[in-house]
Coordinates of C-alpha atoms and ligand atoms in Angstrom, one line a residue:
M363 CA 51.3 -42.6 -80.2
S364 CA 48.2 -41.0 -80.4
E365 CA 45.4 -41.6 -83.7
K366 CA 46.1 -39.6 -86.4
A367 CA 42.9 -36.9 -88.0
T368 CA 43.5 -36.1 -90.9
L369 CA 42.7 -32.8 -92.2
E370 CA 42.2 -32.1 -96.0
Y371 CA 41.8 -29.1 -98.0
K372 CA 41.9 -28.3 -101.6
G373 CA 43.9 -30.9 -102.3
K374 CA 47.1 -31.0 -99.5
K375 CA 46.7 -33.5 -97.1
L376 CA 48.1 -32.5 -92.7
E377 CA 47.9 -35.2 -90.0
L378 CA 47.0 -34.1 -86.0
E379 CA 47.7 -35.8 -83.2
S380 CA 44.9 -36.8 -80.6
V381 CA 45.0 -36.1 -77.1
V382 CA 42.7 -39.1 -75.6
G383 CA 41.8 -37.6 -71.3
S384 CA 41.4 -40.2 -68.3
E385 CA 37.8 -40.9 -69.6
G386 CA 37.7 -41.0 -73.0
E387 CA 37.4 -37.8 -74.2
V388 CA 38.6 -36.6 -77.6
G389 CA 40.8 -33.8 -78.4
I390 CA 43.0 -32.9 -82.0
D391 CA 45.9 -30.9 -81.0
I392 CA 45.4 -28.1 -83.6
T393 CA 48.4 -26.0 -82.1
Q394 CA 50.1 -26.4 -85.8
L395 CA 47.3 -25.6 -88.1
R396 CA 48.1 -22.6 -89.2
A397 CA 52.1 -22.4 -89.5
K398 CA 51.4 -24.9 -91.6
T399 CA 48.8 -24.3 -93.4
G400 CA 47.8 -20.9 -92.6
M401 CA 44.4 -22.0 -91.8
I402 CA 42.4 -21.5 -88.6
T403 CA 39.4 -23.1 -87.1
L404 CA 36.8 -20.8 -86.4
D405 CA 34.1 -21.7 -83.8
P406 CA 32.3 -19.4 -82.3
G407 CA 31.3 -19.8 -78.8
Y408 CA 33.9 -22.3 -78.8
G409 CA 31.3 -25.1 -78.2
N410 CA 33.7 -27.3 -79.9
T411 CA 36.7 -26.0 -78.0
G412 CA 39.2 -27.1 -75.5
S413 CA 41.2 -24.7 -74.2
C414 CA 43.5 -26.9 -72.1
T415 CA 43.6 -30.2 -70.8
S416 CA 42.7 -30.2 -66.9
D417 CA 42.9 -33.1 -64.1
I418 CA 40.6 -30.2 -61.1
T419 CA 37.2 -31.8 -62.5
F420 CA 35.1 -33.9 -65.5
I421 CA 32.2 -33.1 -66.1
D422 CA 29.9 -36.0 -68.6
G423 CA 26.8 -33.4 -70.3
E424 CA 24.9 -36.2 -71.6
K425 CA 24.5 -38.7 -68.6
G426 CA 24.3 -36.0 -66.2
I427 CA 28.2 -36.0 -64.2
L428 CA 30.0 -34.3 -62.1
R429 CA 33.2 -35.1 -60.1
H430 CA 35.6 -32.9 -59.2
R431 CA 39.0 -34.5 -59.0
G432 CA 37.4 -38.2 -59.5
Y433 CA 34.9 -37.9 -57.0
A434 CA 31.1 -37.3 -58.1
I435 CA 29.7 -34.3 -56.8
E436 CA 26.7 -36.5 -54.6
E437 CA 29.1 -37.9 -52.5
L438 CA 31.1 -34.5 -52.1
A439 CA 27.5 -33.2 -51.4
E440 CA 26.3 -35.9 -48.8
K441 CA 29.3 -36.4 -47.2
S442 CA 31.3 -33.5 -47.9
S443 CA 31.7 -30.1 -46.6
F444 CA 33.1 -27.1 -48.5
M445 CA 36.3 -26.6 -46.8
E446 CA 37.2 -30.2 -47.9
T447 CA 35.9 -29.7 -51.5
T448 CA 37.9 -26.3 -51.0
F449 CA 41.0 -28.2 -50.2
L450 CA 40.0 -31.2 -53.1
V451 CA 39.8 -28.3 -55.9
L452 CA 42.6 -26.6 -55.2
Y453 CA 45.4 -29.3 -54.3
G454 CA 44.0 -33.0 -56.0
H455 CA 42.9 -35.0 -53.2
L456 CA 40.8 -35.0 -50.2
P457 CA 42.6 -33.5 -47.3
S458 CA 43.9 -35.6 -44.1
A459 CA 42.4 -34.2 -40.9
G460 CA 46.1 -33.0 -39.8
E461 CA 46.3 -30.8 -43.5
L462 CA 42.0 -29.5 -43.0
S463 CA 42.8 -28.0 -39.7
T464 CA 45.2 -26.0 -40.7
F465 CA 44.1 -25.2 -43.8
E466 CA 40.4 -23.6 -42.2
G467 CA 43.3 -22.5 -39.5
D468 CA 44.7 -20.8 -43.0
I469 CA 41.3 -19.3 -44.0
R470 CA 40.1 -18.1 -40.3
S471 CA 43.0 -16.6 -39.7
E472 CA 42.2 -14.3 -43.0
A473 CA 38.2 -13.6 -42.5
G474 CA 38.3 -10.1 -41.8
L475 CA 38.4 -7.1 -44.2
H476 CA 41.6 -3.6 -43.6
Y477 CA 40.0 -1.4 -42.0
G478 CA 40.9 0.5 -44.9
M479 CA 38.1 -0.9 -47.0
K480 CA 35.9 0.6 -44.9
S481 CA 35.3 3.8 -47.3
H482 CA 35.3 2.5 -50.2
F483 CA 31.9 0.3 -48.9
E484 CA 30.8 3.3 -47.4
G485 CA 32.1 5.2 -51.4
F486 CA 29.1 3.2 -53.0
P487 CA 25.2 3.8 -53.7
D488 CA 23.2 2.3 -51.6
D489 CA 21.5 0.7 -54.3
A490 CA 25.0 -0.6 -55.9
P491 CA 24.6 -3.6 -57.5
P492 CA 26.8 -5.6 -55.4
M493 CA 28.3 -8.0 -58.0
A494 CA 30.4 -4.4 -59.3
V495 CA 31.4 -4.6 -55.8
L496 CA 32.7 -7.3 -55.7
S497 CA 34.7 -7.9 -58.4
A498 CA 35.9 -3.6 -57.1
I499 CA 36.8 -5.0 -53.6
L500 CA 38.6 -8.5 -55.0
N501 CA 41.1 -5.6 -57.0
A502 CA 40.9 -3.8 -54.6
L503 CA 42.7 -6.7 -52.4
A504 CA 45.7 -6.2 -54.1
C505 CA 46.6 -2.6 -52.9
Y506 CA 47.1 -4.4 -49.5
N507 CA 49.3 -7.3 -50.5
T508 CA 51.2 -5.9 -53.4
E509 CA 53.1 -8.7 -51.9
L510 CA 51.5 -11.1 -53.4
L511 CA 51.2 -10.3 -57.4
T512 CA 52.6 -13.1 -58.5
T513 CA 52.7 -15.9 -60.4
A514 CA 53.5 -18.3 -58.3
T515 CA 51.8 -22.2 -57.7
E516 CA 53.2 -23.2 -55.0
G517 CA 54.2 -22.8 -51.8
P518 CA 53.2 -19.4 -49.2
A519 CA 53.4 -17.4 -52.2
F520 CA 50.6 -19.5 -54.1
T521 CA 49.0 -20.6 -50.8
V522 CA 48.3 -17.1 -48.9
P523 CA 46.8 -15.4 -51.6
A524 CA 43.9 -18.5 -52.3
A525 CA 44.1 -18.0 -48.5
K526 CA 43.1 -14.6 -48.2
I527 CA 41.0 -14.7 -51.4
I528 CA 38.5 -17.6 -50.7
S529 CA 38.4 -16.2 -46.5
K530 CA 37.9 -13.1 -47.1
V531 CA 35.6 -13.3 -49.5
R532 CA 32.6 -13.9 -47.3
A533 CA 33.4 -10.9 -45.2
I534 CA 33.7 -9.0 -48.7
A535 CA 29.6 -9.6 -49.4
A536 CA 29.0 -9.9 -45.8
W537 CA 30.3 -5.7 -45.4
T538 CA 28.4 -5.3 -49.2
Y539 CA 25.4 -5.8 -48.3
R540 CA 25.3 -5.1 -44.9
T541 CA 26.1 -0.3 -46.4
S542 CA 23.2 -1.2 -48.5
V543 CA 20.9 -1.7 -44.9
G544 CA 22.7 1.0 -43.0
K545 CA 23.9 -1.8 -41.0
P546 CA 27.6 -1.8 -39.5
F547 CA 30.4 -5.0 -40.1
M548 CA 29.9 -8.1 -38.1
P549 CA 33.7 -8.6 -36.8
P550 CA 34.1 -12.6 -37.9
R551 CA 34.0 -14.4 -34.8
P552 CA 36.8 -17.1 -34.5
D553 CA 34.7 -19.9 -33.0
L554 CA 32.6 -20.3 -36.4
S555 CA 32.4 -22.8 -38.7
Y556 CA 33.3 -21.5 -42.5
T557 CA 29.8 -21.0 -43.6
G558 CA 28.3 -20.5 -40.0
N559 CA 30.7 -17.5 -39.9
F560 CA 29.2 -16.3 -43.4
L561 CA 25.7 -16.3 -41.8
H562 CA 26.9 -14.5 -38.4
M563 CA 28.6 -11.5 -40.6
M564 CA 25.5 -11.4 -42.8
F565 CA 22.4 -11.2 -40.5
S566 CA 23.9 -10.7 -36.7
E567 CA 23.1 -8.2 -34.5
T568 CA 25.3 -7.0 -32.3
F569 CA 23.3 -7.7 -29.2
N570 CA 21.2 -10.9 -31.6
L571 CA 24.5 -12.8 -32.7
Y572 CA 22.8 -15.1 -35.5
E573 CA 23.0 -19.0 -35.0
P574 CA 21.3 -20.5 -38.1
L575 CA 19.2 -23.9 -37.2
P576 CA 22.0 -26.7 -38.3
E577 CA 19.5 -27.2 -41.7
V578 CA 20.2 -23.9 -42.5
E579 CA 23.9 -24.2 -42.7
R580 CA 24.3 -27.7 -43.9
A581 CA 22.1 -26.1 -46.8
M582 CA 23.8 -23.0 -47.3
D583 CA 27.4 -25.3 -47.2
L584 CA 26.2 -27.8 -49.3
F585 CA 25.3 -25.1 -52.1
F586 CA 28.9 -23.6 -52.0
I587 CA 29.9 -26.7 -52.5
L588 CA 27.1 -28.2 -56.0
H589 CA 29.5 -24.5 -56.8
A590 CA 32.7 -25.3 -56.5
D591 CA 34.3 -25.6 -59.5
H592 CA 32.5 -26.4 -63.1
E593 CA 35.1 -27.0 -66.1
Q594 CA 35.8 -24.3 -67.9
N595 CA 32.5 -22.5 -68.4
C596 CA 32.7 -18.6 -68.9
S597 CA 33.7 -17.8 -65.5
T598 CA 36.4 -19.8 -64.8
S599 CA 37.7 -19.3 -69.2
T600 CA 37.9 -15.2 -68.1
V601 CA 39.9 -16.6 -64.5
R602 CA 42.3 -18.5 -67.3
L603 CA 42.3 -15.5 -70.5
V604 CA 43.0 -13.3 -67.7
G605 CA 45.7 -14.9 -65.8
S606 CA 47.2 -15.7 -69.0
S607 CA 48.7 -12.6 -69.5
R608 CA 50.2 -13.4 -66.1
A609 CA 47.8 -10.8 -64.5
S610 CA 47.6 -11.4 -60.5
L611 CA 45.2 -13.9 -59.0
F612 CA 43.1 -11.2 -57.4
S613 CA 42.6 -9.7 -60.8
S614 CA 41.6 -12.0 -62.4
V615 CA 38.9 -13.8 -59.5
A616 CA 38.0 -9.8 -60.0
A617 CA 38.0 -10.7 -64.0
G618 CA 35.9 -14.0 -63.7
V619 CA 33.4 -11.7 -61.1
G620 CA 32.5 -9.5 -63.8
A621 CA 31.4 -12.6 -66.3
L622 CA 29.4 -14.3 -63.8
W623 CA 27.5 -11.3 -62.8
G624 CA 25.8 -11.9 -66.6
P625 CA 22.3 -14.0 -66.6
L626 CA 23.1 -15.8 -69.0
H627 CA 25.5 -17.5 -66.4
G628 CA 25.8 -17.1 -62.7
G629 CA 23.1 -13.9 -62.6
A630 CA 20.5 -16.8 -63.4
N631 CA 19.9 -17.7 -60.0
T632 CA 18.7 -14.1 -59.3
E633 CA 16.9 -14.0 -62.4
V634 CA 15.2 -17.4 -62.0
I635 CA 13.6 -15.7 -58.2
K636 CA 12.8 -12.7 -61.0
M637 CA 10.8 -15.1 -63.3
L638 CA 8.9 -16.8 -60.3
T639 CA 7.8 -13.0 -58.7
N640 CA 6.6 -12.0 -61.6
I641 CA 4.4 -15.4 -62.5
H642 CA 3.1 -15.4 -59.2
E643 CA 2.0 -11.8 -58.7
N644 CA 1.0 -11.4 -61.3
G645 CA -0.9 -14.7 -61.9
I646 CA 0.2 -15.8 -64.7
D647 CA -0.5 -18.9 -65.9
P648 CA 2.5 -21.1 -65.8
K649 CA 1.6 -22.6 -69.5
E650 CA 0.6 -19.3 -70.9
Y651 CA 4.7 -17.9 -69.3
V652 CA 6.0 -22.1 -71.6
E653 CA 4.8 -20.6 -74.2
Q654 CA 6.1 -17.5 -74.3
A655 CA 10.0 -18.7 -73.8
K656 CA 9.2 -21.2 -76.4
D657 CA 8.4 -17.8 -78.1
K658 CA 11.4 -17.0 -80.1
N659 CA 9.3 -13.2 -81.1
S660 CA 9.3 -13.1 -77.4
D661 CA 12.3 -12.5 -75.0
V662 CA 10.8 -14.6 -72.3
K663 CA 13.7 -17.8 -72.2
L664 CA 12.6 -20.4 -69.3
M665 CA 15.7 -18.9 -66.8
G666 CA 17.1 -21.3 -65.0
F667 CA 17.2 -23.8 -67.8
G668 CA 19.4 -25.3 -70.5
H669 CA 23.0 -25.5 -70.7
R670 CA 25.9 -25.5 -72.8
V671 CA 27.0 -29.1 -72.0
Y672 CA 24.5 -30.8 -69.6
K673 CA 22.2 -32.7 -72.6
S674 CA 20.4 -34.4 -69.6
F675 CA 19.7 -33.0 -65.9
D676 CA 22.0 -30.5 -64.3
P677 CA 22.9 -32.6 -60.8
R678 CA 23.1 -30.0 -59.2
A679 CA 19.7 -29.4 -59.9
K680 CA 18.7 -32.2 -58.5
I681 CA 20.6 -32.5 -55.4
L682 CA 19.7 -28.6 -54.6
K683 CA 16.1 -29.7 -55.0
G684 CA 15.6 -32.5 -52.8
Q685 CA 18.1 -29.7 -50.2
V686 CA 14.5 -26.8 -50.9
D687 CA 12.8 -29.3 -49.5
N688 CA 14.6 -30.3 -46.9
V689 CA 14.5 -26.6 -46.0
L690 CA 11.4 -25.4 -46.2
K691 CA 10.4 -28.0 -43.9
A692 CA 13.2 -27.0 -41.1
L693 CA 12.0 -23.4 -42.0
K694 CA 8.0 -23.8 -41.7
I695 CA 8.2 -21.9 -45.2
D696 CA 5.8 -22.6 -47.1
D697 CA 7.0 -21.1 -50.5
P698 CA 4.4 -20.6 -53.4
L699 CA 7.3 -20.3 -55.7
L700 CA 8.6 -23.5 -55.4
D701 CA 5.1 -24.4 -56.2
I702 CA 5.7 -22.4 -59.8
A703 CA 8.8 -23.4 -60.5
K704 CA 7.9 -27.2 -60.1
E705 CA 5.1 -27.0 -62.3
L706 CA 7.4 -24.8 -64.6
E707 CA 9.7 -28.1 -64.7
E708 CA 7.1 -31.2 -64.7
M709 CA 5.7 -28.5 -67.7
A710 CA 9.0 -28.2 -69.6
R711 CA 10.1 -32.1 -69.4
S712 CA 7.0 -33.2 -70.9
D713 CA 7.0 -30.6 -73.5
P714 CA 9.0 -31.8 -77.5
Y715 CA 10.1 -27.8 -77.5
F716 CA 12.5 -28.1 -74.2
V717 CA 13.4 -32.4 -74.5
E718 CA 13.9 -32.1 -78.6
R719 CA 16.4 -28.9 -77.4
N720 CA 18.0 -31.5 -74.0
L721 CA 16.3 -28.4 -71.5
Y722 CA 16.8 -29.4 -67.9
P723 CA 17.0 -27.4 -64.7
N724 CA 20.4 -26.1 -64.4
V725 CA 21.9 -25.1 -61.1
D726 CA 20.7 -21.9 -60.5
F727 CA 17.0 -23.2 -61.1
Y728 CA 15.9 -24.4 -57.6
S729 CA 19.1 -22.7 -55.5
G730 CA 17.4 -19.1 -55.6
I731 CA 14.2 -20.4 -54.1
L732 CA 17.4 -22.3 -51.0
L733 CA 18.9 -18.6 -50.4
R734 CA 15.4 -17.2 -49.9
A735 CA 14.3 -19.2 -47.7
I736 CA 17.8 -18.5 -45.7
G737 CA 17.3 -15.1 -45.8
I738 CA 19.9 -14.2 -48.7
P739 CA 18.6 -10.8 -50.3
V740 CA 17.6 -11.7 -54.1
E741 CA 20.5 -9.0 -55.6
M742 CA 23.2 -11.5 -53.5
F743 CA 22.6 -14.0 -54.6
T744 CA 25.0 -14.0 -57.5
V745 CA 27.8 -13.0 -54.9
L746 CA 26.9 -16.0 -53.3
F747 CA 27.5 -18.2 -56.3
A748 CA 30.6 -15.9 -56.7
I749 CA 32.0 -17.3 -53.0
G750 CA 31.1 -20.8 -53.8
R751 CA 32.8 -20.6 -57.2
M752 CA 36.2 -19.2 -55.7
P753 CA 38.4 -22.7 -55.2
G754 CA 37.4 -23.3 -58.7
W755 CA 38.4 -20.1 -60.0
I756 CA 41.6 -20.1 -58.0
A757 CA 42.7 -24.1 -58.8
N758 CA 42.0 -23.2 -62.6
W759 CA 44.2 -19.9 -62.2
R760 CA 47.3 -22.0 -60.5
E761 CA 47.2 -24.9 -63.3
M762 CA 47.0 -23.3 -65.3
H763 CA 50.0 -21.5 -64.1
V764 CA 51.6 -25.2 -63.5
Q765 CA 51.1 -25.9 -67.1
S766 CA 53.3 -22.7 -68.1
L767 CA 50.7 -22.2 -70.4
R768 CA 50.9 -19.1 -73.0
I769 CA 48.9 -15.7 -73.4
N770 CA 46.1 -16.4 -74.4
R771 CA 45.5 -14.6 -78.1
P772 CA 42.9 -16.5 -79.6
R773 CA 42.9 -15.5 -83.7
Q774 CA 39.5 -14.1 -86.0
I775 CA 38.8 -14.6 -89.9
Y776 CA 38.6 -10.5 -90.8
T777 CA 35.4 -9.5 -92.8
G778 CA 35.7 -6.3 -92.9
E779 CA 35.8 -4.2 -95.5
T780 CA 39.6 -4.5 -97.1
L781 CA 42.6 -1.7 -98.3
R782 CA 40.2 1.2 -99.8
S783 CA 42.0 4.8 -99.3
Y784 CA 41.2 7.9 -97.3
V785 CA 38.7 10.2 -98.4
P786 CA 39.2 14.0 -98.1
M787 CA 36.3 15.4 -96.3
A788 CA 35.7 17.3 -98.6
D789 CA 35.1 14.7 -100.8
R790 CA 32.9 12.5 -98.6
Ligands
SDX1913 C1 25.2 -21.4 -65.7 O1 29.2 -23.1 -68.8 C2 28.7 -24.0 -67.5 O2 28.9 -24.5 -66.7 C3 28.0 -22.3 -66.7 C4 27.4 -22.9 -65.5 C5 28.9 -22.8 -63.9 O3 28.4 -23.8 -63.6 O4 29.5 -22.7 -63.9 O5 26.7 -24.4 -65.5 C6 26.7 -22.0 -64.6 O6 25.5 -20.4 -66.1 C7 24.1 -22.2 -65.8 C8 23.5 -22.0 -66.9 C9 22.6 -20.2 -66.2 N1 21.7 -19.8 -67.1 C10 20.1 -19.4 -67.8 O7 19.8 -20.8 -66.5 C11 19.8 -18.9 -68.3 C12 19.2 -19.6 -69.4 N2 19.9 -21.0 -69.8 C13 20.1 -20.1 -71.2 O8 20.1 -18.6 -71.1 C14 21.1 -20.9 -72.9 O9 20.3 -22.2 -71.9 C15 22.7 -21.0 -71.2 C16 23.0 -19.5 -71.5 C17 22.1 -21.2 -70.6 C18 23.3 -21.9 -73.1 O10 22.8 -21.5 -73.8 P1 23.4 -22.1 -75.2 O11 24.4 -23.3 -75.1 O12 24.0 -21.3 -76.1 O13 22.4 -22.7 -76.2 P2 21.8 -22.2 -76.8 O14 21.3 -20.6 -76.6 O15 22.2 -21.8 -78.6 O16 19.7 -22.9 -77.0 C19 19.8 -23.8 -77.5 C20 18.0 -23.5 -78.0 C21 18.4 -22.5 -78.5 O17 16.5 -22.2 -79.4 P3 16.7 -23.2 -81.2 O18 17.6 -21.3 -81.8 O19 17.8 -24.3 -81.4 O20 16.0 -22.9 -81.6 O21 18.2 -23.4 -76.9 C22 17.0 -22.9 -76.4 C23 17.8 -21.4 -77.8 O22 16.6 -20.9 -78.1 N3 17.0 -22.6 -75.6 C24 16.3 -22.1 -74.1 C25 16.6 -21.5 -73.1 N4 17.7 -22.1 -73.4 C26 18.1 -22.3 -74.3 N5 14.7 -21.2 -74.9 C27 14.5 -21.2 -73.8 N6 14.0 -21.1 -72.3 C28 15.9 -21.4 -72.8 N7 16.1 -21.3 -70.9

């Protein structure tokens, strides 16, 4: 029997059940609140509201803990591959060698795009925002896979669309970039890893195949691992909400792209580089910039800092910061933006404004410098965040259907005009 919470209002009492998670988190179950009291709770931004129970990812924001299916992100980052972590996030266990080989074969078999899609890419302006193209083409995949527009959670009816999306998102990203710079599409190579194939499709030329340094391919794969899932963040919640109407996996992840695009969410990795470049190119004193970010009257934020859940260092930021040094050293790059980033971090870490608000670097603070070093164009950064997050979106969409959750339909407290009569035009 669960511990109960008692709600008392205007002399009436209601006992509410509690739900205790496997890590000791406590949620008060209010599913019967309105039926029994006529009242609802109010929590704009959902900072205090759990939308579901989930087995996929655990975050302890106070301690800077992130685990996928019980495995610490630090271990997955050091010992796993993006394909292995993808399988883990999707199916709940680390794959055997046979399972991984079959999974990678399924992904490999779906690497290309239907040639009919070429005209979609060519129909967009060269300066089309890549996240708009990504969302559009993910939705368009539904047009070529109408037999997969189901809410299946088991067997090929789920594993095939999941593999298609996880695999094809690379080609969509690469074709988006190459179309924007007037380059022909580069077909995938069956002999390359998931991440190696992505880099090949992005950067190879017809007579000059791109061969990444091992450090670069490893860093790119690590970037994807670190973005694989992050419990009920804005875009994952969007995928769940859209999927809760029983919309297809294609349209649900396409909606997730839209949410991720925002500069407060996945778009922050792009904004961080714009911020660091602005500081560097305009000779802005980083101290001055930090002061602007603290000033409520300025619209300046220290992009890449702060997090709704982490009230200590985002563990992913720590790992990325270490990787950036490795990749820059391997590529013999000396990026002044890294020095500025480290200076901003050092200042913010000792500034009461940031310390009192528990504002630390998040996953986006160093990721852009890594992508820049690899040669990814800044306008593609958030697209790469989406590639990494695809397993998490799909795993959450599937879990929601396994739990047969009802359509998401929040309530509201109405604060507008009360009843009034129509006023004829002559009397207005
Ligand atoms: C991601 O949810 C996830 O898990 C997301 C993510 C994932 O993997 O899916 O981790 C990925 O989206 C990371 C976050 C990337 N966004 C940014 O880096 C943008 C900059 N950060 C902020 O916009 C902000 O910190 C958020 C959006 C990340 C969090 O916003 P909250 O939780 O709504 O916090 P808030 O805006 O209410 O801030 C609380 C206080 C405010 O000051 P006061 O009103 O208390 O005086 O902190 C201040 C804010 O002004 N603040 C900042 C700041 N972030 C918060 N001040 C300056 N610079 C910042 N970056």
